[in-house]
CSV table of C-alpha atoms in Angstrom, one decimal:
chain,number,residue,atom,x,y,z
W,457,UNK,CA,94.8,94.7,118.8
W,458,UNK,CA,97.5,92.7,117.0
W,459,UNK,CA,100.8,93.1,118.7
W,460,UNK,CA,102.4,91.8,115.7
W,461,UNK,CA,101.2,94.8,113.8
W,462,UNK,CA,103.2,97.2,116.5
W,463,UNK,CA,106.0,94.8,116.4
W,464,UNK,CA,106.5,94.7,112.7
W,465,UNK,CA,105.3,97.9,111.3
W,466,UNK,CA,106.0,100.8,114.0
W,467,UNK,CA,109.3,102.9,113.7
W,468,UNK,CA,109.9,105.8,116.4
W,469,UNK,CA,111.9,108.7,114.9
W,470,UNK,CA,112.0,110.7,117.9
W,471,UNK,CA,110.9,111.0,121.2
W,472,UNK,CA,111.4,114.6,122.8
W,473,UNK,CA,107.8,115.5,124.4
W,474,UNK,CA,107.1,117.5,127.2
W,475,UNK,CA,106.6,115.3,130.1
W,476,UNK,CA,103.3,117.3,131.2
W,477,UNK,CA,101.6,117.0,128.1
W,478,UNK,CA,102.7,113.9,126.2
W,479,UNK,CA,102.6,110.8,128.7
W,480,UNK,CA,99.8,109.7,126.1
W,481,UNK,CA,102.5,109.7,123.3
W,482,UNK,CA,104.7,107.7,125.6
W,483,UNK,CA,102.2,105.3,126.2
W,484,UNK,CA,101.7,104.8,122.5
W,485,UNK,CA,105.5,104.2,122.2
W,486,UNK,CA,105.9,102.1,125.5
W,487,UNK,CA,102.7,99.9,123.8
W,488,UNK,CA,105.2,99.6,120.9
W,489,UNK,CA,108.2,98.9,123.0
W,490,UNK,CA,106.5,96.1,124.8
W,491,UNK,CA,106.7,94.0,121.6
W,492,UNK,CA,110.3,95.1,120.6
W,493,UNK,CA,109.4,97.8,118.1
W,494,UNK,CA,110.9,101.0,119.6
W,495,UNK,CA,112.9,102.2,122.7
W,496,UNK,CA,110.6,104.4,125.0
W,497,UNK,CA,113.3,106.1,126.1
W,498,UNK,CA,113.0,108.0,122.9
W,499,UNK,CA,115.8,108.4,120.4
W,500,UNK,CA,116.2,107.5,116.8
W,501,UNK,CA,115.7,103.6,116.2
W,502,UNK,CA,118.7,101.8,114.8
W,503,UNK,CA,119.0,101.9,111.0
W,504,UNK,CA,118.0,104.5,108.5
W,505,UNK,CA,114.5,105.2,107.2
W,506,UNK,CA,113.5,103.1,105.7
W,507,UNK,CA,114.5,100.1,107.8
W,508,UNK,CA,117.3,98.0,106.1
W,509,UNK,CA,117.6,94.1,106.2
W,510,UNK,CA,115.4,91.6,106.1
W,511,UNK,CA,112.5,93.2,107.8
W,512,UNK,CA,112.8,96.3,105.7
W,513,UNK,CA,109.4,95.7,103.9
W,514,UNK,CA,107.4,94.9,107.4
W,515,UNK,CA,109.1,97.7,109.3
W,516,UNK,CA,108.7,100.7,106.8
W,517,UNK,CA,105.0,100.7,106.8
W,518,UNK,CA,104.4,103.3,109.5
W,519,UNK,CA,106.8,105.9,111.3
W,520,UNK,CA,105.7,107.9,114.4
W,521,UNK,CA,106.9,111.2,114.6
W,522,UNK,CA,106.8,112.0,118.2
W,523,UNK,CA,108.6,115.5,118.8
W,524,UNK,CA,108.0,118.9,120.4
W,525,UNK,CA,106.4,121.3,117.7
W,526,UNK,CA,109.4,123.7,117.9
W,527,UNK,CA,111.7,120.8,116.9
W,528,UNK,CA,109.9,119.6,114.1
W,529,UNK,CA,111.6,121.3,111.4
W,530,UNK,CA,114.8,120.3,112.4
W,531,UNK,CA,114.2,116.7,112.5
W,532,UNK,CA,112.5,116.8,109.2
W,533,UNK,CA,115.6,118.4,107.6
W,534,UNK,CA,117.4,115.5,109.1
W,535,UNK,CA,115.1,112.8,108.1
W,536,UNK,CA,112.5,113.8,105.8
W,537,UNK,CA,114.1,113.2,102.7
W,538,UNK,CA,114.2,109.6,103.5
W,539,UNK,CA,110.9,108.7,103.6
W,540,UNK,CA,109.1,106.7,100.8
W,541,UNK,CA,105.6,107.0,99.5
W,542,UNK,CA,105.3,103.1,100.7
W,543,UNK,CA,105.3,104.6,104.3
W,544,UNK,CA,102.6,106.3,106.5
W,545,UNK,CA,104.1,109.0,108.6
W,546,UNK,CA,102.1,109.3,111.7
W,547,UNK,CA,102.8,112.6,113.4
W,548,UNK,CA,101.6,113.2,117.0
W,549,UNK,CA,103.4,116.8,117.0
W,550,UNK,CA,101.0,119.1,118.7
W,551,UNK,CA,99.2,122.1,116.4
W,552,UNK,CA,101.5,120.8,113.4
W,553,UNK,CA,99.6,120.7,110.0
W,554,UNK,CA,100.2,118.1,107.8
W,555,UNK,CA,101.1,120.5,105.0
W,556,UNK,CA,104.0,121.5,106.8
W,557,UNK,CA,105.2,118.1,107.1
W,558,UNK,CA,104.4,117.4,103.7
W,559,UNK,CA,106.6,120.4,102.3
W,560,UNK,CA,109.7,118.8,104.2
W,561,UNK,CA,109.3,114.9,103.2
W,562,UNK,CA,109.4,113.2,100.0
W,563,UNK,CA,106.8,113.8,97.2
W,564,UNK,CA,103.4,111.9,97.7
W,565,UNK,CA,104.5,110.6,101.3
W,566,UNK,CA,101.2,110.2,103.0
W,567,UNK,CA,100.9,111.7,106.3
W,568,UNK,CA,98.7,111.4,108.9
W,569,UNK,CA,98.2,113.8,112.1
W,570,UNK,CA,96.7,112.7,115.5
W,571,UNK,CA,96.0,114.2,118.5
W,572,UNK,CA,96.0,111.7,121.7
W,573,UNK,CA,95.5,112.4,125.3
W,574,UNK,CA,96.5,111.3,128.8
W,575,UNK,CA,94.2,108.8,129.4
W,576,UNK,CA,96.0,106.7,126.9
W,577,UNK,CA,98.2,105.8,129.5
W,578,UNK,CA,95.6,103.5,131.0
W,579,UNK,CA,94.2,102.5,127.6
W,580,UNK,CA,91.5,104.7,128.0
W,581,UNK,CA,92.5,107.6,125.8
W,582,UNK,CA,91.0,109.1,122.5
W,583,UNK,CA,93.1,110.6,119.4
W,584,UNK,CA,91.6,112.8,117.0
W,585,UNK,CA,93.1,111.8,113.8
W,586,UNK,CA,93.1,113.6,110.0
W,587,UNK,CA,94.5,112.7,106.7
W,588,UNK,CA,97.3,114.7,104.6
W,589,UNK,CA,96.7,115.6,101.2
W,590,UNK,CA,98.3,112.3,100.1
W,591,UNK,CA,97.0,109.9,102.9
W,592,UNK,CA,94.1,107.5,101.6
W,593,UNK,CA,91.8,105.6,103.3
W,594,UNK,CA,94.4,102.5,104.0
W,595,UNK,CA,96.8,105.1,105.5
W,596,UNK,CA,94.4,106.2,108.0
W,597,UNK,CA,93.3,102.6,108.9
W,598,UNK,CA,97.1,101.6,109.6
W,599,UNK,CA,97.4,104.7,111.8
W,600,UNK,CA,94.3,103.9,113.6
W,601,UNK,CA,95.3,100.3,114.3
W,602,UNK,CA,98.0,101.4,116.4
W,603,UNK,CA,96.3,104.4,118.0
W,604,UNK,CA,93.5,101.9,119.1
W,605,UNK,CA,96.0,100.3,121.0
W,606,UNK,CA,95.6,103.0,123.8
W,607,UNK,CA,92.0,104.0,123.2
W,608,UNK,CA,89.1,105.1,120.7
W,609,UNK,CA,89.8,107.0,117.8
W,610,UNK,CA,87.9,109.7,115.8
W,611,UNK,CA,88.2,111.1,112.5
W,612,UNK,CA,87.8,114.7,111.7
W,613,UNK,CA,88.9,117.2,108.9
W,614,UNK,CA,92.0,118.9,109.7
W,615,UNK,CA,90.3,122.0,110.2
W,616,UNK,CA,88.9,120.9,113.2
W,617,UNK,CA,92.3,119.4,114.9
W,618,UNK,CA,92.6,122.6,116.8
W,619,UNK,CA,89.1,121.9,118.4
W,620,UNK,CA,90.0,118.1,119.1
W,621,UNK,CA,93.2,119.6,121.0
W,622,UNK,CA,91.1,122.0,123.0
W,623,UNK,CA,88.2,119.6,123.9
W,624,UNK,CA,90.1,116.2,124.6
W,625,UNK,CA,93.6,116.8,124.1
W,626,UNK,CA,93.4,119.5,127.1
W,627,UNK,CA,90.1,117.7,128.4
W,628,UNK,CA,91.8,115.7,131.4
W,629,UNK,CA,93.1,118.9,133.1
W,630,UNK,CA,89.5,120.2,133.0
W,631,UNK,CA,88.2,116.9,134.7
W,632,UNK,CA,91.2,117.0,137.0
W,633,UNK,CA,90.1,120.7,138.1
W,634,UNK,CA,86.7,119.6,138.5
W,635,UNK,CA,87.6,116.6,140.7
W,636,UNK,CA,90.1,118.8,142.7
W,637,UNK,CA,87.3,121.6,143.5
W,638,UNK,CA,84.8,118.3,144.5
W,639,UNK,CA,87.3,116.8,146.7
W,640,UNK,CA,87.9,120.2,148.5
W,641,UNK,CA,84.3,120.8,149.0
W,642,UNK,CA,84.2,117.3,150.5
W,643,UNK,CA,86.8,117.8,152.9
W,644,UNK,CA,84.8,121.3,154.0
W,645,UNK,CA,81.8,119.2,154.7
W,646,UNK,CA,83.9,117.1,157.0
W,647,UNK,CA,84.8,114.4,155.0
W,648,UNK,CA,88.4,113.2,155.3
W,649,UNK,CA,90.7,113.6,152.1
W,650,UNK,CA,90.9,110.0,151.3
W,651,UNK,CA,87.0,109.5,151.3
W,652,UNK,CA,86.2,112.5,149.7
W,653,UNK,CA,88.6,111.6,146.8
W,654,UNK,CA,87.1,108.0,146.8
W,655,UNK,CA,83.8,109.4,146.4
W,656,UNK,CA,84.6,111.8,143.8
W,657,UNK,CA,86.9,109.8,141.4
W,658,UNK,CA,84.5,106.7,141.6
W,659,UNK,CA,81.5,109.2,140.6
W,660,UNK,CA,83.2,110.5,137.7
W,661,UNK,CA,84.4,107.0,136.7
W,662,UNK,CA,80.8,105.7,137.0
W,663,UNK,CA,79.1,108.8,135.4
W,664,UNK,CA,81.5,108.3,132.3
W,665,UNK,CA,80.6,104.8,132.1
W,666,UNK,CA,77.0,105.5,132.1
W,667,UNK,CA,77.3,108.1,129.1
W,668,UNK,CA,79.6,105.8,127.3
W,669,UNK,CA,78.6,102.4,127.6
W,670,UNK,CA,74.7,103.1,128.3
W,671,UNK,CA,74.5,105.7,125.5
W,672,UNK,CA,72.9,108.1,127.8
W,673,UNK,CA,72.8,112.0,126.9
W,674,UNK,CA,74.5,114.3,129.3
W,675,UNK,CA,71.1,115.8,129.7
W,676,UNK,CA,69.1,112.9,130.2
W,677,UNK,CA,71.6,111.9,132.8
W,678,UNK,CA,71.5,115.1,134.6
W,679,UNK,CA,67.8,115.2,134.5
W,680,UNK,CA,67.6,111.6,136.1
W,681,UNK,CA,69.8,112.6,139.2
W,682,UNK,CA,67.8,116.1,139.4
W,683,UNK,CA,64.7,115.9,141.2
W,684,UNK,CA,62.2,118.9,141.7
W,685,UNK,CA,63.3,121.1,144.6
W,686,UNK,CA,65.9,118.9,145.8
W,687,UNK,CA,69.5,119.0,146.8
W,688,UNK,CA,70.8,118.4,143.1
W,689,UNK,CA,68.5,121.2,141.7
W,690,UNK,CA,69.7,123.8,144.2
W,691,UNK,CA,73.5,122.8,143.6
W,692,UNK,CA,73.0,123.0,139.6
W,693,UNK,CA,71.2,126.4,140.0
W,694,UNK,CA,74.4,127.6,142.1
W,695,UNK,CA,76.6,126.2,139.2
W,696,UNK,CA,74.6,127.9,136.4
W,697,UNK,CA,74.4,131.3,138.5
W,698,UNK,CA,78.4,131.0,139.0
W,699,UNK,CA,78.4,130.7,135.1
W,700,UNK,CA,80.3,127.2,135.3
W,701,UNK,CA,78.9,126.5,131.8
W,702,UNK,CA,79.9,129.8,130.1
W,703,UNK,CA,83.5,129.3,131.9
W,704,UNK,CA,83.9,125.9,130.1
W,705,UNK,CA,82.8,127.3,126.9
W,706,UNK,CA,84.9,130.4,127.1
W,707,UNK,CA,87.9,128.1,128.5
W,708,UNK,CA,87.5,125.7,125.5
W,709,UNK,CA,87.6,128.2,123.0
W,710,UNK,CA,90.6,129.7,124.5
W,711,UNK,CA,92.4,126.6,124.3
W,712,UNK,CA,91.8,126.3,120.5
W,713,UNK,CA,92.7,130.0,119.8
W,714,UNK,CA,96.0,129.3,121.4
């Protein structure tokens, strides 16, 4: 990650995000602010769009639009006509298609849509990203370079962005709910809350590292831990009989349809 890229090329248009869903966006903006690019408090940066003065050619390359979905039309009515085709508009407004933004900005302005998630606050997030009709490879790469400051990036066709939101955008809440249930189970078994929390959190972290860093398939890892007739086998049977797998499938599908 090159901090000069953020310092020179990122401009924030507006930050009006939901505090409970958009700490990931704030992390991206704070990362930029660390190098003097934006104000993480979140209002329009000084100067028109594109930027004025000697830094104009540098600062105008990437514009991050961070706004509540219900406010994006009003925002673009205010500033949309000031964008130029030399800029890349990176929208992190949830559920807003690139076509809706393109209709409200100048002709041929490249728009890239992204969906980050909450672990971006600790630089372990992941963002789904897609290109609008005018965005080329260079525009995607420009947006990806900034997003990689706070985690990984996966590129998908726009038709799958709602699925990205349901899986990874909402995903931290699913893991938090699972952690909450496991911690409570440990307490019921006599462990202190502190010990139970430490066991569960470290187990989740270590499991994620095995899956990511060692490239283990989830089935492979589960089978490695599950011995025939053992304690884990009995626990997994209870989870399957309770319909946990189906519940996750239904929950994520409901999140996408929302």
